[in-house]
Amino acid sequence: MQQHRIMLLGAAGQVGQAMQHLAAQDTPFPSWKLGLFSRAECDVTNPAALRSAMQDFKPNLVINAAFLARIDGAEEDHETADAVNFRAVAQMAAQCAALDVPLIHLSTDYVFDGRQSTPYLPDDQMNPVSHYGQSRMMGEESVRHETPFHVILRVSSVFGPFRRNLLTSTLKAIEEKDELRVVNDIIAGPTSVLDVASAVIMMSTAILAGKTDGFGTFHLCGTPACSRCTFTEAVMKAYAPHTKKQPRLTPIISNDLPHLKLRPRYSALECSKIKEVYGIEQKPWQDGINASLTILANAGRMPR
Ligand SMILES: NC(=O)c1ccc[n+]([C@@H]2O[C@H](COP(=O)([O-])OP(=O)(O)OC[C@H]3O[C@@H](n4cnc5c(N)ncnc54)[C@H](OP(=O)(O)O)[C@@H]3O)[C@@H](O)[C@H]2O)c1
């Protein structure tokens, strides 16, 4: 059996860990050699390190899950945000073109301005409201410019059992606080990292098997679109059997928190294209909460 060499950049992040979690239990992997490159193995902002890591590993496909997540920090430090989210992406895309290998690049709903009230389509106009979103948009544009053999997969509000995210920080807050004050006027589709990782594996498998109509920009998010407050309420319910804590949940509006002006107000993603092209379906985020709690409980990693 031919072994495909998959290079995963940003391997220590949520998506990277979820891919490793699925790899430990699932099937396409006997034919995969998954090369895990965390920041320590390959700092993507170091052009020489990125070049030699890609040349040495000789991938058949590259997955980029590395990015700089600090949305507010990006406003003060454009240089660092652009280095990770734009220039490094441009370089890896150019190198994928030179090596003639496809690139799967993860991106975000924050490329949209949030003024719509219906889910964003992959081809809708990008118009980010933050420098973070701007740097991600430039990253996407550089991928489109450098190589036609790309998948740009936009996801939103990624949560799961690995690292700090919407779910794990809510669990910690439940344990530590008497009151959770959470915005109820910012709407998005929270996405389980297990669903993101599974989609990336399915897309990679199809492309490596010779699928030629699978390139372009795709959306994936959990369903239904909801506010942070609704999501928090669901986490509190699902976690209730695991804790004695019952903090009060108070909905607030984003005007109360000035830094939230950097987030799109509405960024649900329309996901029919990924279903049509790859057969990948949107999943309820409630299932992702339940699956994540099971993984945390089995690993003895509940926050208490
Ligand atoms: N998390 C979300 O809510 C969210 C929302 C929308 C879209 N997404 C997309 O999903 C993708 C993966 O997100 P995630 O949730 O897995 O993020 P994550 O957990 O923050 O992981 C990002 C990874 O990138 C690494 N990284 C940062 N700078 C780097 C550099 N210079 N060189 C190499 N690696 C570097 C980080 O390294 P360290 O381990 O050293 O920090 C981290 O492991 C991203 O493209 C993101 O845009 C995520």
Coordinates of N, CA and C in Angstrom, one line a residue, residues 69-268:
A69 N -4.0 33.4 17.3 CA -5.4 33.5 17.7 C -5.7 34.8 18.4
R70 N -4.7 35.6 18.8 CA -5.0 36.7 19.7 C -5.6 37.8 18.9
I71 N -7.0 37.9 18.9 CA -7.7 38.8 18.1 C -7.4 40.2 18.6
D72 N -7.5 40.5 19.9 CA -7.3 41.8 20.4 C -5.8 42.2 20.2
G73 N -4.9 41.3 20.5 CA -3.4 41.5 20.4 C -3.1 41.9 18.9
A74 N -3.8 41.4 18.0 CA -3.5 41.7 16.6 C -3.6 43.2 16.3
E75 N -4.6 43.8 17.0 CA -4.8 45.3 16.7 C -3.5 46.1 17.1
E76 N -2.8 45.6 18.2 CA -1.7 46.3 18.7 C -0.4 45.9 18.0
D77 N -0.4 44.7 17.5 CA 0.8 44.1 16.9 C 0.5 43.5 15.5
H78 N 0.4 44.4 14.5 CA 0.0 44.0 13.2 C 1.1 43.1 12.6
E79 N 2.4 43.4 13.0 CA 3.5 42.8 12.4 C 3.5 41.3 12.7
T80 N 3.3 40.9 14.0 CA 3.3 39.5 14.4 C 2.1 38.8 13.8
A81 N 0.9 39.4 13.8 CA -0.3 38.8 13.2 C 0.0 38.5 11.7
D82 N 0.5 39.5 11.0 CA 0.7 39.3 9.6 C 1.8 38.2 9.3
A83 N 2.8 38.2 10.2 CA 3.8 37.2 9.9 C 3.3 35.8 9.9
V84 N 2.4 35.4 10.9 CA 1.9 34.1 11.0 C 0.7 33.9 10.1
N85 N -0.2 34.8 10.1 CA -1.5 34.6 9.4 C -1.4 35.0 7.9
F86 N -0.4 35.7 7.5 CA -0.3 36.1 6.0 C 1.0 35.6 5.4
R87 N 2.1 36.2 5.9 CA 3.4 35.9 5.1 C 3.8 34.5 5.2
A88 N 3.6 33.8 6.3 CA 4.0 32.4 6.4 C 3.1 31.6 5.5
V89 N 1.8 32.0 5.4 CA 0.8 31.2 4.6 C 1.2 31.4 3.1
A90 N 1.6 32.6 2.8 CA 2.0 32.8 1.4 C 3.2 32.0 1.0
Q91 N 4.1 31.9 2.0 CA 5.3 31.1 1.7 C 5.0 29.6 1.5
M92 N 4.2 29.1 2.5 CA 3.9 27.7 2.4 C 3.1 27.4 1.1
A93 N 2.2 28.3 0.7 CA 1.4 28.0 -0.5 C 2.3 28.0 -1.7
A94 N 3.3 29.0 -1.7 CA 4.2 29.0 -2.9 C 5.1 27.8 -2.9
Q95 N 5.4 27.3 -1.7 CA 6.3 26.1 -1.7 C 5.5 24.8 -2.1
C96 N 4.2 24.8 -1.7 CA 3.3 23.7 -2.1 C 3.3 23.7 -3.6
A97 N 3.1 24.9 -4.2 CA 3.1 25.0 -5.7 C 4.4 24.5 -6.3
A98 N 5.5 24.9 -5.7 CA 6.8 24.4 -6.2 C 7.0 22.9 -6.1
L99 N 6.5 22.4 -5.0 CA 6.6 20.9 -4.8 C 5.5 20.1 -5.5
D100 N 4.5 20.9 -6.0 CA 3.4 20.3 -6.7 C 2.5 19.4 -5.8
V101 N 2.3 19.9 -4.6 CA 1.4 19.2 -3.6 C 0.3 20.1 -3.2
P102 N -0.9 19.5 -2.9 CA -2.0 20.3 -2.5 C -1.9 20.9 -1.0
L103 N -2.6 22.0 -0.8 CA -2.6 22.6 0.6 C -4.0 22.7 1.1
I104 N -4.2 22.2 2.3 CA -5.4 22.5 3.0 C -5.2 23.5 4.1
H105 N -5.8 24.7 3.9 CA -5.5 25.8 4.8 C -6.8 26.1 5.6
L106 N -6.7 26.1 7.0 CA -7.8 26.4 7.8 C -8.0 27.9 8.0
S107 N -9.2 28.4 7.9 CA -9.4 29.8 8.0 C -10.7 30.1 8.9
T108 N -11.2 31.3 8.8 CA -12.1 31.7 9.9 C -13.3 32.5 9.3
D109 N -14.4 32.5 10.1 CA -15.6 33.3 9.8 C -15.3 34.8 10.0
Y110 N -14.1 35.1 10.7 CA -13.8 36.5 11.0 C -13.3 37.3 9.8
V111 N -13.3 36.6 8.6 CA -13.0 37.4 7.4 C -14.3 38.2 6.9
F112 N -15.5 37.9 7.6 CA -16.7 38.6 7.2 C -17.0 39.7 8.2
D113 N -17.8 40.7 7.8 CA -18.0 41.8 8.7 C -19.2 41.6 9.6
G114 N -20.0 40.6 9.3 CA -21.1 40.3 10.3 C -22.4 41.1 10.1
R115 N -22.5 41.8 9.0 CA -23.6 42.7 8.7 C -24.8 41.9 8.1
Q116 N -24.5 40.7 7.6 CA -25.6 39.9 7.0 C -26.5 39.3 8.1
S117 N -27.7 38.9 7.7 CA -28.5 38.2 8.7 C -28.9 36.8 8.2
T118 N -28.2 36.4 7.1 CA -28.4 35.0 6.6 C -27.0 34.4 6.5
P119 N -26.8 33.1 6.6 CA -25.5 32.5 6.6 C -24.6 32.9 5.4
Y120 N -23.3 33.1 5.7 CA -22.4 33.5 4.7 C -22.0 32.3 3.8
L121 N -22.1 32.6 2.5 CA -21.6 31.6 1.5 C -20.1 31.7 1.3
P122 N -19.5 30.6 0.8 CA -18.0 30.7 0.6 C -17.6 31.9 -0.3
D123 N -18.4 32.2 -1.3 CA -18.0 33.3 -2.2 C -18.4 34.7 -1.8
D124 N -19.1 34.8 -0.7 CA -19.5 36.1 -0.2 C -18.3 37.0 0.0
Q125 N -18.6 38.3 -0.2 CA -17.5 39.4 0.0 C -16.9 39.3 1.4
M126 N -15.6 39.2 1.4 CA -14.9 39.4 2.7 C -14.7 40.8 3.0
N127 N -14.9 41.2 4.3 CA -14.7 42.6 4.7 C -14.5 42.6 6.2
P128 N -13.3 42.1 6.7 CA -13.1 41.9 8.1 C -13.2 43.2 8.9
V129 N -13.6 43.1 10.2 CA -13.7 44.3 11.0 C -12.5 44.5 12.0
S130 N -11.6 43.6 11.9 CA -10.4 43.6 12.8 C -9.1 43.4 12.0
H131 N -8.0 43.8 12.6 CA -6.8 43.5 11.9 C -6.5 42.0 11.8
Y132 N -7.0 41.3 12.9 CA -6.9 39.8 12.9 C -7.6 39.3 11.6
G133 N -8.8 39.7 11.4 CA -9.6 39.2 10.2 C -8.9 39.6 8.9
Q134 N -8.3 40.8 8.9 CA -7.6 41.3 7.8 C -6.4 40.4 7.4
S135 N -5.7 40.0 8.5 CA -4.5 39.2 8.3 C -4.9 37.8 7.8
R136 N -6.0 37.3 8.3 CA -6.5 36.0 7.8 C -7.0 36.1 6.3
M137 N -7.6 37.2 6.0 CA -8.1 37.4 4.6 C -6.9 37.4 3.7
M138 N -5.8 38.2 4.1 CA -4.6 38.2 3.2 C -4.0 36.8 3.1
G139 N -4.1 36.1 4.2 CA -3.5 34.7 4.1 C -4.3 33.9 3.1
E140 N -5.6 34.0 3.1 CA -6.5 33.3 2.1 C -6.1 33.7 0.7
E141 N -6.1 35.0 0.5 CA -5.8 35.6 -0.8 C -4.5 35.1 -1.4
S142 N -3.5 35.0 -0.5 CA -2.2 34.5 -1.0 C -2.2 33.0 -1.4
V143 N -3.0 32.2 -0.7 CA -3.2 30.8 -1.0 C -3.8 30.7 -2.4
R144 N -4.9 31.5 -2.6 CA -5.6 31.5 -4.0 C -4.6 31.9 -5.1
H145 N -3.8 32.9 -4.7 CA -2.9 33.5 -5.7 C -1.7 32.5 -6.1
E146 N -1.3 31.7 -5.1 CA -0.1 30.9 -5.3 C -0.4 29.5 -5.9
T147 N -1.5 28.9 -5.5 CA -1.7 27.6 -6.1 C -3.2 27.3 -6.3
P148 N -3.6 26.7 -7.4 CA -5.0 26.3 -7.6 C -5.3 25.1 -6.8
F149 N -4.3 24.3 -6.4 CA -4.6 23.1 -5.7 C -4.7 23.3 -4.2
H150 N -5.6 24.1 -3.8 CA -5.8 24.5 -2.4 C -7.3 24.2 -2.0
V151 N -7.4 23.9 -0.7 CA -8.7 23.9 0.0 C -8.5 25.0 1.1
I152 N -9.4 25.9 1.1 CA -9.5 26.9 2.2 C -10.8 26.5 3.0
L153 N -10.6 26.0 4.2 CA -11.7 25.5 5.0 C -12.0 26.5 6.1
R154 N -13.0 27.3 6.0 CA -13.4 28.3 7.1 C -14.3 27.6 8.1
V155 N -13.9 27.7 9.3 CA -14.6 27.2 10.5 C -14.9 28.3 11.5
S156 N -15.7 28.1 12.5 CA -16.0 29.2 13.4 C -16.1 28.6 14.8
S157 N -15.7 29.5 15.8 CA -15.8 29.2 17.2 C -15.5 27.7 17.5
V158 N -14.3 27.3 17.3 CA -13.9 25.9 17.5 C -13.7 25.6 19.0
F159 N -14.4 24.5 19.4 CA -14.4 24.1 20.8 C -14.1 22.6 20.9
G160 N -13.7 22.2 22.0 CA -13.4 20.7 22.2 C -12.7 20.4 23.4
P161 N -12.2 19.2 23.6 CA -11.5 18.8 24.8 C -10.0 19.1 24.9
F162 N -9.5 19.8 23.9 CA -8.0 20.0 23.9 C -7.8 21.5 24.0
R163 N -6.8 21.9 24.7 CA -6.4 23.3 24.9 C -7.5 24.2 25.5
R164 N -7.3 25.5 25.5 CA -8.3 26.5 26.0 C -9.2 26.9 24.8
N165 N -10.5 26.8 25.1 CA -11.4 27.2 24.0 C -12.8 27.5 24.7
L166 N -13.8 27.8 23.9 CA -15.1 28.2 24.4 C -15.6 27.2 25.4
L167 N -15.4 25.9 25.2 CA -15.9 24.8 26.1 C -15.1 24.8 27.4
T168 N -13.8 24.6 27.2 CA -13.0 24.4 28.4 C -13.0 25.6 29.3
S169 N -13.0 26.8 28.7 CA -13.0 28.0 29.6 C -14.4 28.1 30.2
T170 N -15.4 27.7 29.6 CA -16.8 27.7 30.3 C -16.8 26.7 31.5
L171 N -16.2 25.5 31.3 CA -16.1 24.6 32.4 C -15.4 25.1 33.6
K172 N -14.3 25.8 33.3 CA -13.4 26.4 34.3 C -14.2 27.5 35.1
A173 N -14.9 28.3 34.3 CA -15.7 29.4 34.9 C -16.8 28.8 35.7
I174 N -17.5 27.7 35.3 CA -18.5 27.1 36.1 C -18.0 26.7 37.5
E175 N -16.7 26.2 37.5 CA -16.1 25.7 38.8 C -15.7 26.9 39.6
E176 N -15.4 28.0 39.0 CA -14.7 29.1 39.8 C -15.6 30.3 40.1
K177 N -16.7 30.5 39.4 CA -17.5 31.7 39.5 C -18.9 31.5 40.0
D178 N -19.5 32.5 40.6 CA -20.9 32.5 41.1 C -21.8 32.9 39.9
E179 N -21.3 33.7 39.1 CA -22.1 34.3 38.0 C -21.3 34.2 36.7
L180 N -22.0 33.8 35.6 CA -21.4 33.8 34.3 C -22.1 34.9 33.5
R181 N -21.4 35.9 33.1 CA -22.0 37.0 32.3 C -21.6 36.8 30.8
V182 N -22.5 36.5 30.0 CA -22.2 36.0 28.6 C -23.0 36.8 27.6
V183 N -22.4 37.2 26.5 CA -23.1 38.0 25.5 C -24.1 37.1 24.7
N184 N -25.3 37.8 24.5 CA -26.3 37.0 23.8 C -26.7 37.7 22.4
D185 N -25.8 38.6 21.9 CA -26.1 39.2 20.7 C -25.0 39.1 19.6
I186 N -24.2 38.1 19.8 CA -23.2 37.7 18.8 C -23.5 36.3 18.4
I187 N -23.8 36.1 17.1 CA -24.3 34.8 16.7 C -23.3 34.1 15.7
A188 N -23.1 32.9 16.0 CA -22.2 32.1 15.1 C -22.5 30.6 15.3
G189 N -21.9 29.8 14.5 CA -22.1 28.3 14.6 C -20.9 27.7 15.3
P190 N -21.0 27.4 16.6 CA -19.9 26.8 17.3 C -19.6 25.4 16.6
T191 N -18.3 25.1 16.4 CA -17.9 23.9 15.7 C -17.0 23.0 16.5
S192 N -17.4 21.8 16.7 CA -16.6 20.8 17.4 C -15.3 20.6 16.7
V193 N -14.2 20.6 17.4 CA -12.9 20.4 16.8 C -12.8 18.9 16.3
L194 N -13.6 18.0 16.8 CA -13.6 16.7 16.3 C -14.2 16.6 14.9
D195 N -15.2 17.5 14.7 CA -15.9 17.6 13.4 C -14.9 18.3 12.4
V196 N -14.2 19.3 12.8 CA -13.2 19.9 12.0 C -12.1 18.9 11.5
A197 N -11.6 18.2 12.5 CA -10.5 17.2 12.2 C -11.0 16.1 11.3
S198 N -12.2 15.7 11.6 CA -12.8 14.6 10.7 C -13.0 15.1 9.3
A199 N -13.4 16.3 9.1 CA -13.6 16.9 7.8 C -12.2 17.0 7.1
V200 N -11.2 17.5 7.8 CA -9.9 17.6 7.2 C -9.4 16.3 6.7
I201 N -9.6 15.2 7.6 CA -9.2 13.9 7.2 C -9.9 13.4 5.9
M202 N -11.3 13.6 5.9 CA -12.0 13.2 4.8 C -11.6 13.9 3.5
M203 N -11.4 15.2 3.6 CA -11.0 16.0 2.4 C -9.6 15.5 1.9
S204 N -8.7 15.4 2.9 CA -7.3 14.9 2.5 C -7.4 13.6 1.8
T205 N -8.2 12.7 2.4 CA -8.2 11.3 1.9 C -8.8 11.3 0.4
A206 N -9.8 12.2 0.2 CA -10.4 12.2 -1.1 C -9.4 12.8 -2.1
I207 N -8.7 13.9 -1.7 CA -7.7 14.5 -2.6 C -6.6 13.6 -3.0
L208 N -6.1 12.9 -1.9 CA -5.0 11.9 -2.2 C -5.4 10.7 -3.0
A209 N -6.7 10.5 -3.0 CA -7.2 9.4 -3.8 C -7.5 9.8 -5.3
G210 N -7.2 11.1 -5.6 CA -7.3 11.6 -6.9 C -8.5 12.5 -7.2
K211 N -9.2 12.9 -6.2 CA -10.4 13.8 -6.4 C -9.9 15.1 -7.0
T212 N -10.4 15.5 -8.2 CA -9.9 16.7 -8.8 C -10.8 17.9 -8.7
D213 N -12.1 17.6 -8.3 CA -13.1 18.7 -8.2 C -13.3 19.2 -6.8
G214 N -12.3 18.9 -5.9 CA -12.5 19.3 -4.5 C -11.7 20.5 -4.0
F215 N -11.2 21.3 -5.0 CA -10.4 22.5 -4.6 C -11.3 23.7 -4.5
G216 N -10.9 24.7 -3.7 CA -11.6 25.9 -3.5 C -11.9 26.2 -2.1
T217 N -12.9 27.1 -1.9 CA -13.2 27.6 -0.5 C -14.4 26.9 0.0
F218 N -14.4 26.4 1.2 CA -15.5 25.7 1.8 C -15.8 26.2 3.2
H219 N -17.0 26.0 3.7 CA -17.4 26.3 5.0 C -17.9 25.1 5.8
L220 N -17.5 25.1 7.1 CA -18.1 24.1 8.0 C -18.3 24.7 9.4
C221 N -19.5 24.6 9.9 CA -19.7 25.0 11.3 C -20.8 24.2 11.9
G222 N -20.9 24.2 13.2 CA -22.0 23.4 13.9 C -23.3 24.1 13.7
T223 N -24.3 23.3 14.0 CA -25.7 23.8 13.9 C -26.5 23.6 15.2
P224 N -27.5 24.4 15.5 CA -27.9 25.7 14.8 C -27.0 26.8 15.2
A225 N -27.0 27.9 14.4 CA -26.3 29.1 14.8 C -26.9 29.6 16.1
C226 N -26.1 30.1 17.0 CA -26.6 30.5 18.3 C -25.7 31.6 18.9
S227 N -26.2 32.1 20.0 CA -25.3 33.1 20.8 C -24.4 32.4 21.7
R228 N -23.4 33.1 22.2 CA -22.5 32.5 23.2 C -23.3 32.1 24.4
C229 N -24.3 32.9 24.7 CA -25.1 32.7 25.9 C -25.9 31.3 25.8
T230 N -26.5 31.1 24.7 CA -27.2 29.8 24.4 C -26.2 28.6 24.5
F231 N -25.0 28.8 24.0 CA -24.0 27.7 24.0 C -23.6 27.5 25.5
T232 N -23.4 28.6 26.2 CA -23.0 28.4 27.6 C -24.0 27.7 28.4
E233 N -25.3 28.0 28.2 CA -26.4 27.4 28.9 C -26.4 25.8 28.6
A234 N -26.1 25.5 27.3 CA -26.1 24.1 27.0 C -24.9 23.4 27.6
V235 N -23.8 24.1 27.7 CA -22.6 23.5 28.4 C -22.9 23.2 29.9
M236 N -23.6 24.2 30.5 CA -23.9 24.1 31.9 C -24.8 22.9 32.2
K237 N -25.8 22.7 31.3 CA -26.7 21.6 31.4 C -26.0 20.2 31.3
A238 N -25.1 20.2 30.2 CA -24.4 18.9 29.9 C -23.4 18.6 31.0
Y239 N -22.9 19.6 31.6 CA -21.8 19.4 32.6 C -22.4 19.2 34.0
A240 N -23.7 19.5 34.2 CA -24.3 19.5 35.5 C -24.1 18.2 36.3
P241 N -24.2 17.0 35.6 CA -24.0 15.8 36.4 C -22.6 15.6 36.9
H242 N -21.6 16.4 36.4 CA -20.2 16.2 36.8 C -19.8 17.2 37.9
T243 N -20.7 18.1 38.3 CA -20.2 19.1 39.3 C -21.3 19.5 40.3
K244 N -20.9 20.1 41.4 CA -21.9 20.6 42.4 C -22.2 22.0 42.2
K245 N -21.3 22.7 41.3 CA -21.4 24.1 41.1 C -22.6 24.5 40.2
Q246 N -23.3 25.5 40.5 CA -24.4 26.0 39.7 C -24.4 27.5 39.6
P247 N -23.5 28.1 38.9 CA -23.4 29.6 38.8 C -24.7 30.1 38.1
R248 N -24.9 31.4 38.4 CA -26.0 32.1 37.7 C -25.6 32.5 36.3
L249 N -26.4 32.3 35.3 CA -26.1 32.7 33.9 C -26.8 34.0 33.6
T250 N -26.1 35.1 33.3 CA -26.7 36.4 33.0 C -26.3 36.8 31.6
P251 N -27.4 36.9 30.8 CA -27.1 37.4 29.4 C -26.7 38.9 29.4
I252 N -25.8 39.3 28.6 CA -25.4 40.7 28.5 C -25.3 41.0 27.0
I253 N -25.2 42.3 26.7 CA -25.1 42.7 25.2 C -23.7 43.1 25.0
S254 N -23.2 42.9 23.7 CA -21.8 43.1 23.5 C -21.4 44.6 23.6
N255 N -22.3 45.6 23.6 CA -22.0 47.0 23.8 C -21.4 47.1 25.2
D256 N -21.7 46.2 26.1 CA -21.1 46.3 27.5 C -19.6 46.0 27.5
L257 N -19.1 45.4 26.4 CA -17.7 44.9 26.3 C -17.1 45.5 25.1
P258 N -16.4 46.6 25.2 CA -15.9 47.3 24.0 C -15.0 46.5 23.1
H259 N -14.2 45.5 23.7 CA -13.3 44.7 22.8 C -14.1 43.8 21.8
L260 N -15.4 43.6 22.1 CA -16.2 42.7 21.2 C -16.6 43.4 19.9
K261 N -16.3 44.7 19.8 CA -16.6 45.3 18.5 C -15.7 44.8 17.4
L262 N -14.6 44.1 17.8 CA -13.7 43.5 16.8 C -14.2 42.1 16.3
R263 N -15.4 41.7 16.8 CA -16.0 40.4 16.3 C -17.2 40.7 15.4
P264 N -17.3 39.9 14.3 CA -18.6 40.1 13.5 C -19.8 39.7 14.4
R265 N -20.9 40.5 14.3 CA -22.1 40.3 15.1 C -22.8 39.0 14.7
Y266 N -22.7 38.7 13.4 CA -23.4 37.5 12.9 C -22.4 36.8 11.9
S267 N -22.1 35.6 12.1 CA -21.1 34.9 11.2 C -21.4 33.5 11.0
A268 N -22.7 33.1 11.0 CA -23.1 31.7 10.7 C -22.6 31.5 9.2

